[in-house]
Coordinates of C-alpha atoms in Angstrom, one line a residue:
X7 CA 6.5 -7.1 29.0
X8 CA 9.0 -7.4 26.1
X9 CA 9.4 -11.1 26.8
X10 CA 5.6 -11.7 26.8
X11 CA 5.2 -9.7 23.5
X12 CA 8.0 -11.7 21.9
X13 CA 6.2 -15.0 22.9
X14 CA 2.9 -13.5 21.6
X15 CA 4.4 -12.6 18.2
X16 CA 5.9 -16.1 17.9
X17 CA 2.8 -18.0 18.9
X18 CA -0.1 -16.0 17.4
X19 CA -1.6 -16.7 14.0
X20 CA 0.9 -17.5 11.3
X21 CA 0.4 -16.3 7.7
X22 CA 1.3 -19.6 6.1
X23 CA -1.6 -22.0 5.9
X24 CA -1.0 -25.5 7.2
X25 CA -0.5 -27.6 4.1
X26 CA -2.5 -30.8 4.0
X27 CA -0.8 -33.5 1.9
X28 CA -3.7 -36.1 1.6
X29 CA -5.7 -34.1 -1.0
X30 CA -4.5 -31.7 -3.7
X31 CA -7.1 -29.4 -5.2
X32 CA -6.5 -29.2 -8.9
X33 CA -7.6 -26.7 -11.5
X34 CA -7.3 -26.9 -15.3
X35 CA -6.5 -23.6 -17.0
X36 CA -5.5 -22.7 -20.6
X37 CA -2.0 -22.4 -19.4
X38 CA -1.9 -25.9 -17.9
X39 CA -3.0 -27.8 -14.8
X40 CA -2.4 -26.3 -11.4
X41 CA -2.3 -28.3 -8.1
X42 CA -2.7 -26.5 -4.8
X43 CA -3.2 -27.6 -1.3
X44 CA -5.9 -27.5 1.4
X45 CA -5.7 -25.1 4.4
X46 CA -7.9 -24.0 7.2
X47 CA -9.2 -20.7 8.4
X48 CA -9.0 -19.5 12.1
X49 CA -12.4 -21.1 12.7
X50 CA -11.4 -24.4 11.1
X51 CA -13.1 -24.0 7.7
X52 CA -11.2 -25.8 4.9
X53 CA -10.4 -23.9 1.7
X54 CA -8.2 -24.5 -1.3
X55 CA -5.0 -22.6 -1.6
X56 CA -2.9 -22.0 -4.8
X57 CA 0.3 -20.1 -3.8
X58 CA 3.0 -19.2 -6.4
X59 CA 1.2 -19.3 -9.8
X60 CA 3.4 -17.5 -12.4
X61 CA 1.7 -14.6 -14.3
X62 CA 4.8 -13.3 -16.1
X63 CA 8.1 -14.5 -17.3
X64 CA 10.9 -14.0 -14.8
X65 CA 12.0 -10.3 -15.0
X66 CA 15.7 -11.1 -15.1
X67 CA 18.5 -10.6 -17.6
X68 CA 17.3 -8.5 -20.5
X69 CA 13.9 -8.2 -18.9
X70 CA 15.3 -6.3 -15.9
X71 CA 13.7 -2.8 -15.8
X72 CA 11.5 -3.8 -18.7
X73 CA 7.7 -4.3 -19.0
X74 CA 6.7 -7.8 -17.9
X75 CA 6.0 -10.5 -20.5
X76 CA 3.0 -12.8 -20.0
X77 CA 3.8 -16.3 -18.8
X78 CA 3.8 -19.0 -21.4
X79 CA 1.9 -22.4 -20.9
X80 CA 3.9 -24.8 -18.9
X81 CA 4.6 -28.5 -19.3
X82 CA 3.1 -31.0 -16.8
X83 CA 1.5 -29.9 -13.6
X84 CA 2.3 -26.6 -11.8
X85 CA 2.6 -27.2 -8.1
X86 CA 1.3 -24.0 -6.5
X87 CA 2.6 -24.5 -3.0
X88 CA 5.4 -21.9 -2.7
X89 CA 5.2 -18.4 -1.4
X90 CA 7.5 -15.9 -3.1
X91 CA 8.8 -12.4 -2.2
X92 CA 10.3 -9.9 -4.6
X93 CA 13.8 -8.7 -4.0
X94 CA 13.6 -5.8 -1.6
X95 CA 15.4 -3.6 1.0
X96 CA 13.0 -4.5 3.8
X97 CA 12.0 -1.9 6.3
X98 CA 10.9 -4.4 8.9
X99 CA 14.4 -5.9 9.3
X100 CA 15.3 -6.9 12.8
X101 CA 18.7 -5.6 14.1
X102 CA 21.5 -7.7 12.9
X103 CA 19.5 -9.3 10.1
X104 CA 20.0 -8.8 6.3
X105 CA 18.0 -5.9 4.9
X106 CA 18.0 -7.5 1.5
X107 CA 15.5 -10.3 1.1
X108 CA 13.6 -12.0 -1.7
X109 CA 14.4 -12.9 -5.2
X110 CA 14.2 -11.4 -8.7
X111 CA 12.0 -14.2 -10.1
X112 CA 9.0 -13.2 -8.1
X113 CA 6.0 -12.4 -10.3
X114 CA 3.5 -14.8 -8.9
X115 CA -0.1 -14.7 -7.8
X116 CA -1.8 -16.5 -4.9
X117 CA -5.4 -17.6 -5.2
X118 CA -7.7 -18.9 -2.4
X119 CA -11.1 -20.4 -3.1
X120 CA -13.8 -22.5 -1.4
X121 CA -13.0 -26.2 -1.8
X122 CA -16.1 -26.9 -3.8
X123 CA -15.7 -24.0 -6.2
X124 CA -15.6 -24.7 -9.9
X125 CA -15.8 -22.7 -13.1
X126 CA -19.5 -22.4 -12.8
X127 CA -19.5 -21.0 -9.2
X128 CA -19.4 -17.4 -10.3
X129 CA -18.1 -16.1 -6.9
X130 CA -17.2 -12.5 -6.1
X131 CA -13.5 -11.9 -6.4
X132 CA -11.5 -9.7 -4.0
X133 CA -7.9 -8.8 -5.1
X134 CA -5.6 -7.2 -2.6
X135 CA -2.5 -5.1 -3.6
X136 CA 0.1 -5.1 -0.8
X137 CA 1.6 -1.9 0.6
X138 CA 5.2 -1.2 1.6
X139 CA 5.9 2.2 0.1
X140 CA 6.5 0.6 -3.3
X141 CA 9.8 -0.6 -1.6
X142 CA 9.1 -3.7 0.4
X143 CA 6.6 -6.4 1.5
X144 CA 4.9 -9.1 -0.6
X145 CA 1.4 -10.4 -1.6
X146 CA 1.3 -13.1 1.0
X147 CA 1.9 -10.7 3.8
X148 CA -1.9 -10.5 4.2
X149 CA -3.3 -14.0 4.2
X150 CA -6.6 -15.8 3.8
X151 CA -7.4 -17.2 7.2
X152 CA -10.1 -14.7 8.1
X153 CA -11.7 -13.8 4.7
X154 CA -12.0 -17.5 3.6
X155 CA -14.6 -18.1 6.3
X156 CA -16.9 -16.5 3.6
X157 CA -17.9 -17.7 0.2
X158 CA -15.5 -15.6 -1.9
X159 CA -12.4 -15.9 -4.0
X160 CA -9.4 -14.0 -2.5
X161 CA -6.3 -13.1 -4.6
X162 CA -3.0 -11.3 -3.9
X163 CA 0.2 -11.0 -5.9
X164 CA 3.7 -9.7 -6.0
X165 CA 5.1 -6.8 -8.1
X166 CA 8.6 -5.5 -8.5
X167 CA 9.7 -3.1 -5.8
X168 CA 12.2 -0.4 -5.2
X169 CA 14.7 0.4 -8.1
X170 CA 13.9 -2.9 -9.8
X171 CA 10.2 -1.9 -10.1
X172 CA 10.3 1.9 -10.1
X173 CA 13.6 3.0 -11.7
X174 CA 12.9 5.8 -14.1
X175 CA 15.4 7.6 -16.5
X176 CA 12.5 9.9 -17.4
X177 CA 12.9 9.1 -21.1
X178 CA 12.2 6.3 -23.5
X179 CA 15.0 4.1 -22.1
X180 CA 13.2 3.3 -18.8
X181 CA 10.1 5.5 -18.6
X182 CA 9.3 4.0 -15.2
X183 CA 6.4 2.3 -13.5
X184 CA 7.3 -1.3 -14.4
X185 CA 6.0 -2.3 -10.9
X186 CA 2.6 -0.9 -11.9
X187 CA 2.9 -2.7 -15.2
X188 CA 3.4 -5.9 -13.2
X189 CA 0.2 -5.1 -11.4
X190 CA -1.7 -4.6 -14.6
X191 CA -0.4 -7.9 -16.1
X192 CA -1.5 -9.6 -12.8
X193 CA -4.9 -8.1 -13.1
X194 CA -5.2 -9.3 -16.7
X195 CA -4.1 -12.8 -15.7
X196 CA -6.7 -12.8 -12.9
X197 CA -9.4 -11.5 -15.3
X198 CA -8.6 -14.2 -17.8
X199 CA -8.2 -17.2 -15.5
X200 CA -10.2 -16.6 -12.3
X201 CA -13.3 -18.4 -13.6
X202 CA -11.4 -21.7 -13.5
X203 CA -11.0 -21.1 -9.7
X204 CA -14.7 -20.4 -9.2
X205 CA -14.5 -16.6 -9.6
X206 CA -16.7 -14.3 -11.5
X207 CA -14.5 -12.2 -13.9
X208 CA -17.2 -9.6 -14.0
X209 CA -17.3 -9.1 -10.3
X210 CA -13.8 -8.1 -9.3
X211 CA -13.2 -5.8 -6.3
X212 CA -9.7 -4.3 -6.3
X213 CA -8.4 -3.4 -2.8
X214 CA -5.1 -2.3 -1.4
X215 CA -3.6 -0.7 1.7
X216 CA -1.0 2.1 1.8
X217 CA 1.0 1.9 -1.4
X218 CA -1.5 -0.8 -2.4
X219 CA -4.3 1.8 -1.8
X220 CA -2.4 4.3 -3.9
X221 CA -2.0 1.7 -6.6
X222 CA -5.8 1.0 -6.7
X223 CA -6.3 4.8 -7.2
X224 CA -3.8 4.9 -10.0
X225 CA -5.6 2.0 -11.7
X226 CA -8.7 4.1 -11.8
X227 CA -6.7 6.6 -13.9
X228 CA -4.6 4.4 -16.0
X229 CA -5.9 3.7 -19.5
X230 CA -4.1 0.3 -19.3
X231 CA -6.2 -0.8 -16.4
X232 CA -9.6 -0.1 -18.0
X233 CA -12.0 -3.0 -17.7
X234 CA -9.9 -5.1 -15.4
X235 CA -12.0 -4.6 -12.2
X236 CA -15.5 -3.4 -11.2
X237 CA -15.1 -1.5 -7.9
X238 CA -12.2 -0.3 -5.7
X239 CA -11.2 0.2 -2.1
X240 CA -8.1 2.2 -1.0
X241 CA -7.1 1.9 2.6
X242 CA -4.6 4.5 3.9
X243 CA -3.2 5.6 0.6
X244 CA -4.1 7.4 -2.6
X245 CA -2.4 8.9 -5.7
X246 CA -1.9 12.4 -4.2
X247 CA 0.0 11.3 -1.0
X248 CA 3.4 13.0 -1.0
X249 CA 5.3 9.7 -1.1
X250 CA 3.6 8.3 -4.2
X251 CA 4.9 10.4 -7.1
X252 CA 8.7 10.2 -7.3
X253 CA 10.8 13.3 -7.7
X254 CA 14.2 13.5 -9.6
X255 CA 13.8 10.1 -11.2
X256 CA 16.6 10.6 -13.7
X257 CA 19.0 11.9 -11.1
X258 CA 18.3 8.9 -8.9
X259 CA 18.8 6.5 -11.8
X260 CA 22.2 8.0 -12.6
X261 CA 23.2 8.1 -8.9
X262 CA 22.4 4.3 -8.7
X263 CA 24.5 3.7 -11.8
X264 CA 27.4 5.6 -10.3
X265 CA 27.2 3.7 -7.0
X266 CA 27.4 0.5 -9.0
X267 CA 30.3 1.6 -11.1
X268 CA 28.3 2.2 -14.3
X269 CA 28.9 5.0 -16.9
X270 CA 26.5 7.9 -16.4
X271 CA 27.2 9.8 -19.7
X272 CA 23.8 8.8 -21.1
X273 CA 20.8 6.8 -19.8
X274 CA 21.0 4.0 -22.4
X275 CA 24.6 3.0 -21.5
X276 CA 23.8 3.4 -17.8
X277 CA 20.8 1.0 -18.0
X278 CA 22.7 -1.5 -20.1
X279 CA 25.3 -1.6 -17.4
X280 CA 22.8 -1.8 -14.6
X281 CA 21.2 -4.8 -16.3
X282 CA 24.5 -6.6 -15.9
X283 CA 24.6 -6.1 -12.2
X284 CA 23.1 -8.6 -9.8
X285 CA 19.7 -7.7 -8.5
X286 CA 20.8 -8.0 -4.9
X287 CA 23.6 -5.5 -5.5
X288 CA 21.1 -3.0 -7.0
X289 CA 18.7 -3.4 -4.1
X290 CA 21.4 -3.2 -1.5
X291 CA 22.2 0.3 -2.9
X292 CA 18.8 1.5 -1.6
X293 CA 20.6 2.4 1.6
X294 CA 22.3 5.3 -0.2
X295 CA 18.8 6.9 -0.8
X296 CA 17.7 6.8 2.9
X297 CA 19.5 9.7 4.7
X298 CA 18.1 8.9 8.2
X299 CA 16.9 5.5 9.3
X300 CA 14.3 4.3 6.6
X301 CA 13.4 7.9 5.6
X302 CA 12.1 9.0 3.2
X303 CA 10.4 5.6 3.1
X304 CA 9.6 5.7 -0.6
X305 CA 12.7 7.0 -2.5
X306 CA 11.6 5.0 -5.6
X307 CA 7.9 5.3 -6.7
X308 CA 5.4 6.2 -9.4
X309 CA 6.1 8.6 -12.2
X310 CA 4.1 10.4 -14.9
X311 CA 5.5 8.2 -17.6
X312 CA 4.5 10.2 -20.7
X313 CA 7.9 9.4 -22.2
X314 CA 6.5 5.9 -22.8
X315 CA 4.7 5.0 -26.0
X316 CA 2.0 3.4 -23.9
X317 CA 2.0 5.2 -20.5
X318 CA 0.6 3.8 -17.3
X319 CA 0.0 7.4 -16.0
X320 CA -0.1 9.8 -18.9
X321 CA -0.8 12.9 -16.8
X322 CA -0.5 13.9 -13.2
X323 CA -3.2 12.3 -11.0
X324 CA -4.6 15.7 -10.1
X325 CA -5.1 16.7 -13.7
X326 CA -6.6 13.3 -14.5
X327 CA -9.2 13.7 -11.8
X328 CA -9.9 17.3 -12.8
X329 CA -10.4 16.3 -16.4
X330 CA -12.6 13.3 -15.3
X331 CA -10.2 10.9 -17.0
X332 CA -11.0 8.1 -14.5
X333 CA -12.9 4.9 -14.5
X334 CA -16.4 5.5 -13.3
X335 CA -16.7 2.8 -10.7
X336 CA -17.9 2.6 -7.0
X337 CA -15.1 3.4 -4.6
X338 CA -14.2 3.4 -0.8
X339 CA -11.5 5.5 0.7
X340 CA -10.4 5.2 4.4
X341 CA -7.8 6.1 7.0
X342 CA -7.1 5.1 10.6
X343 CA -6.8 7.4 13.6
X344 CA -3.0 7.2 14.1
X345 CA -1.8 6.6 10.5
X346 CA 1.5 8.2 11.4
X347 CA 2.5 5.3 13.7
X348 CA 4.0 4.2 10.4
X349 CA 6.8 5.2 10.3
X350 CA 6.8 7.1 13.7
X351 CA 6.9 3.8 15.7
X352 CA 10.5 3.5 14.5
X353 CA 11.3 6.6 16.6
X354 CA 9.9 5.2 19.9
X355 CA 13.0 5.4 21.9
X356 CA 14.8 8.3 23.7
X357 CA 17.7 8.3 21.3
X358 CA 15.7 8.9 18.1
X359 CA 13.3 11.3 19.6
X360 CA 16.2 13.4 21.0
X361 CA 17.7 13.4 17.5
X362 CA 14.5 14.7 16.0
X363 CA 14.2 17.3 18.7
X364 CA 17.8 18.5 18.3
X365 CA 18.0 18.3 14.5
X366 CA 14.4 19.1 13.6
X367 CA 15.1 21.2 10.5
X368 CA 17.6 18.7 9.1
X369 CA 15.6 15.5 9.7
X370 CA 11.9 16.4 9.5
X371 CA 12.0 17.2 5.7
X372 CA 13.0 13.5 5.2
X373 CA 10.5 12.1 7.6
X374 CA 7.7 14.2 6.1
X375 CA 9.0 13.7 2.5
X376 CA 9.3 17.4 1.4
X377 CA 13.0 17.7 1.1
X378 CA 12.9 17.5 -2.7
X379 CA 9.7 19.5 -3.2
X380 CA 10.5 22.8 -1.6
X381 CA 13.2 25.4 -2.4
X382 CA 16.2 25.2 -0.1
X383 CA 15.7 28.8 0.9
X384 CA 12.2 28.0 2.3
X385 CA 12.9 24.6 3.9
X386 CA 14.0 25.7 7.3
X387 CA 11.1 28.2 7.6
X388 CA 8.6 25.6 6.6
X389 CA 10.0 23.1 9.1
X390 CA 9.8 25.8 11.8
X391 CA 6.2 26.6 10.9
X392 CA 5.2 22.9 11.1
X393 CA 6.8 22.6 14.5
X394 CA 5.1 25.7 15.9
X395 CA 1.7 24.6 14.5
X396 CA 1.7 21.2 16.1
X397 CA 4.1 21.4 19.0
X398 CA 4.1 25.0 20.0
X399 CA 7.1 25.3 22.3
X400 CA 7.2 21.7 23.4
X401 CA 10.2 19.3 23.0
X402 CA 10.0 16.1 21.0
X403 CA 10.0 13.2 23.5
X404 CA 7.9 10.3 24.7
X405 CA 5.5 12.7 26.4
X406 CA 4.8 14.5 23.1
X407 CA 5.0 11.4 20.9
X408 CA 1.4 11.5 20.0
X409 CA 1.9 15.0 18.7
X410 CA 4.6 13.8 16.4
X411 CA 2.4 10.9 15.2
X412 CA -0.3 13.5 14.4
X413 CA 2.1 15.5 12.3
X414 CA 3.1 12.4 10.3
X415 CA -0.5 11.2 10.1
X416 CA -1.8 14.5 8.6
X417 CA 1.1 15.1 6.3
X418 CA 1.8 11.6 4.9
X419 CA -1.7 10.3 4.8
X420 CA -4.9 12.0 6.0
X421 CA -4.8 15.4 4.4
X422 CA -4.4 14.1 0.9
X423 CA -6.5 11.0 1.3
X424 CA -9.6 13.1 2.1
X425 CA -8.7 15.3 -0.9
X426 CA -8.5 12.3 -3.2
X427 CA -11.9 11.1 -2.0
X428 CA -13.6 14.4 -2.7
X429 CA -11.9 14.9 -6.1
X430 CA -12.6 11.3 -7.2
X431 CA -16.2 11.6 -6.2
X432 CA -16.5 14.9 -8.2
X433 CA -14.9 13.2 -11.2
X434 CA -17.5 10.5 -11.7
X435 CA -21.2 9.5 -11.2
X436 CA -20.5 6.3 -9.1
X437 CA -20.8 6.5 -5.3
X438 CA -17.7 7.1 -3.2
X439 CA -17.7 6.1 0.5
X440 CA -15.3 7.2 3.2
X441 CA -14.6 5.9 6.7
X442 CA -12.3 6.9 9.6
X443 CA -11.2 3.9 11.8
X444 CA -10.6 4.7 15.5
X445 CA -11.0 1.3 17.0
X446 CA -7.9 -0.1 18.9
X447 CA -8.1 -3.8 19.4
X448 CA -6.2 -5.8 22.0
X449 CA -3.2 -5.9 19.7
X450 CA -1.9 -3.6 17.0
X451 CA 0.6 -3.5 14.1
X452 CA 2.5 -1.0 16.1
X453 CA 3.7 -3.5 18.8
X454 CA 5.8 -5.3 16.3
X455 CA 8.0 -2.3 15.8
X456 CA 7.6 -0.5 19.2
X457 CA 8.1 -3.8 21.1
X458 CA 5.5 -2.6 23.5
X459 CA 1.7 -3.0 23.6
X460 CA 0.8 0.6 24.3
X461 CA -3.0 0.7 23.9
X462 CA -3.0 4.5 24.4
X463 CA -1.2 5.2 21.1
X464 CA -4.3 4.2 19.2
X465 CA -4.9 2.2 16.0
X466 CA -2.0 2.1 13.7
X467 CA -1.5 2.2 9.9
X468 CA -2.9 -1.1 8.7
X469 CA -4.9 -1.9 11.9
X470 CA -8.2 -2.0 9.9
X471 CA -6.8 -4.4 7.2
X472 CA -6.0 -7.0 9.8
X473 CA -9.7 -7.6 10.7
X474 CA -10.3 -9.0 7.2
X475 CA -6.9 -10.3 6.0
X476 CA -4.8 -12.4 8.4
X477 CA -1.4 -11.3 9.5
X478 CA 1.0 -11.8 12.3
X479 CA -1.4 -9.8 14.6
X480 CA -4.0 -11.8 16.6
X481 CA -7.5 -10.3 16.0
X482 CA -9.2 -13.3 17.6
X483 CA -8.3 -12.9 21.2
X484 CA -11.4 -11.0 22.5
X485 CA -15.1 -11.1 21.7
X486 CA -15.0 -7.5 20.6
X487 CA -12.1 -8.1 18.2
X488 CA -13.9 -11.2 16.7
X489 CA -17.0 -9.1 16.2
X490 CA -14.9 -6.4 14.5
X491 CA -13.7 -9.1 12.1
X492 CA -17.3 -10.1 11.4
X493 CA -18.4 -6.5 10.8
X494 CA -15.5 -5.8 8.5
X495 CA -16.1 -9.0 6.5
X496 CA -19.8 -7.9 6.1
X497 CA -18.5 -4.5 4.8
X498 CA -16.1 -6.0 2.3
X499 CA -18.4 -8.8 1.1
X500 CA -21.4 -6.6 0.7
X501 CA -19.4 -4.1 -1.3
X502 CA -17.9 -6.9 -3.4
X503 CA -21.4 -8.2 -4.1
X504 CA -23.5 -5.1 -4.8
X505 CA -21.2 -2.0 -4.4
X506 CA -23.1 -1.0 -1.3
X507 CA -20.9 -1.5 1.8
X508 CA -22.7 -2.5 5.0
X509 CA -21.9 -0.8 8.3
X510 CA -22.6 -2.2 11.8
X511 CA -26.3 -2.0 12.9
X512 CA -27.2 -1.1 9.3
X513 CA -26.1 2.5 9.9
X514 CA -27.0 4.5 6.8
X515 CA -23.7 5.4 5.1
X516 CA -24.0 8.7 3.0
X517 CA -21.7 9.0 0.0
X518 CA -19.1 11.7 -0.5
X519 CA -20.5 14.8 -2.2
X520 CA -20.0 15.4 -5.9
X521 CA -19.1 19.0 -5.2
X522 CA -15.4 19.1 -4.2
X523 CA -16.0 22.3 -2.2
X524 CA -18.4 20.5 0.2
X525 CA -17.2 19.1 3.5
X526 CA -16.3 15.4 3.6
X527 CA -19.0 13.2 4.9
X528 CA -17.7 10.0 6.4
X529 CA -18.4 7.1 8.8
X530 CA -16.3 7.0 12.0
X531 CA -15.9 3.4 13.1
X532 CA -15.3 3.5 16.8
X533 CA -16.1 -0.1 17.7
X534 CA -18.2 -3.0 16.3
X535 CA -21.4 -1.4 17.7
X536 CA -20.5 2.3 17.6
X537 CA -20.4 4.0 14.2
X538 CA -21.3 7.6 13.7
X539 CA -21.6 9.8 10.6
X540 CA -19.6 13.0 10.7
X541 CA -18.7 15.9 8.4
X542 CA -15.4 17.8 8.2
X543 CA -14.0 20.4 5.8
X544 CA -10.5 20.3 7.4
X545 CA -9.7 16.6 8.0
X546 CA -6.0 16.1 8.6
X547 CA -5.5 19.9 9.0
X548 CA -5.7 20.0 5.2
X549 CA -5.9 23.8 5.1
X550 CA -2.7 24.2 7.0
X551 CA -0.8 21.8 4.7
X552 CA -2.2 23.5 1.6
X553 CA -0.9 26.8 2.8
X554 CA 2.7 25.7 2.8
X555 CA 4.9 26.3 -0.3
X556 CA 5.5 22.6 -1.0
X557 CA 5.7 22.0 -4.7
X558 CA 3.3 19.1 -5.1
X559 CA -0.1 18.6 -6.8
X560 CA -1.6 22.0 -7.7
X561 CA 1.7 23.9 -7.0
X562 CA 3.9 21.6 -9.1
X563 CA 1.4 21.7 -12.0
X564 CA 1.4 25.5 -11.8
X565 CA 5.2 25.6 -11.9
X566 CA 5.3 23.2 -14.9
X567 CA 2.9 25.4 -16.8
X568 CA 4.9 28.5 -16.0
X569 CA 8.0 26.8 -17.3
X570 CA 6.3 25.9 -20.5

């Protein structure tokens, strides 16, 4: 089985389009001429690809940890035929390989467009923000070979990750969120230039998965993102998820400085010293912030950067939604059945499951990311309560693996995503839609990590994304999988066109209530021809998680006000 899966992974659809050398699609922009290349979709349709267009000056030297600077016009012709990855400590590293990959000079955008598109085409634009816990991955990790079968412009891009993108000294020296500022500059670049690639700058749909989905949600709240897109779609992530807002930013920044031999007396000197260190050395230090395996998976992330003169996130996301300080634009939220397969599929062996079972109170606060948001005196009791609620008196092993996945799913994703949808809907007049994806195709994202194609574990984190954006997972091997691709393309493209997403068989999709106290109404997508509308006031066991003394969202805001 392992041999067959290895062959499958090596031979299925590749992300990199086949580059055709006989014709070079060319676009004239105010920054200069850009030459791309021709590529083909899974079904053989030819499209134009422009990979590696700079949208910012290289964030190196004095620009390290600083807000990005817009790219300047270039001399000659820019050859857009190179895929870039930002420097990162990569979660998906195979045993024996180097965890640190990518490069600091990485702020590039990738644009895909029909071959006959021109500045008068006025096509709908879909932008995708990649996930990866704000720590790893790259824009091109989700490619164009499915979506470009349709008449649309598809765009993705890189942004700085880990400490290079999300270091914060919690003061004016490095307020934080430069990775989000990269995203905002990329959105401005796309808004200003997409017409030259055939896109309509007034019809931009901003999508993202996981950390990308949380990023989309933050752009609804950031005053710096206003007017840069027209509708949004957050898959498997939102601003209230526990791994989004970083705790102890200043402490982490000074710890990083100390690891790299920099003075820690004040943040200005510490950052000056860190700027002199190689980016690779900085990123390699991420391992010191991961106490067990790759957990917690997002040690560097978003902050409320009110110390900045021009903040990305001036207040906590919960407050911004309560005060209705959000862009009033149509929105889709979603989650899949077994979200917790990320990161639980890392634990799929007897050794790691036994470690969790034997050291539950020591390890589960890192896996579930509450080690820094609960008082030490309550930590063990909370860990015990979680175990009793989900596992009763059962051990953690392969027989109870699905129970462990359920814990991770609810805590790290579902409980707060459904809350985000209800609060976002209540904060604006525009419609909000929600779906729950329970379809498991022939292959899944989970097999890459688990090394086994276990259909009974259900659809994994990101298993809905792969039916629209191509990846290393084959979604073309069965008629049903192909039909799911077609139905998801219909959903995405109808939403991008008129803000009304289309469900299979034209099932009427009710919107989320404008009353935050109402149950969540959502579409459950079970297969290409089986969609039902359901209602739930406790999705993700939200009431249980809300009962725990974890200092996040409402609780942390209450504590802050008490301190003031």
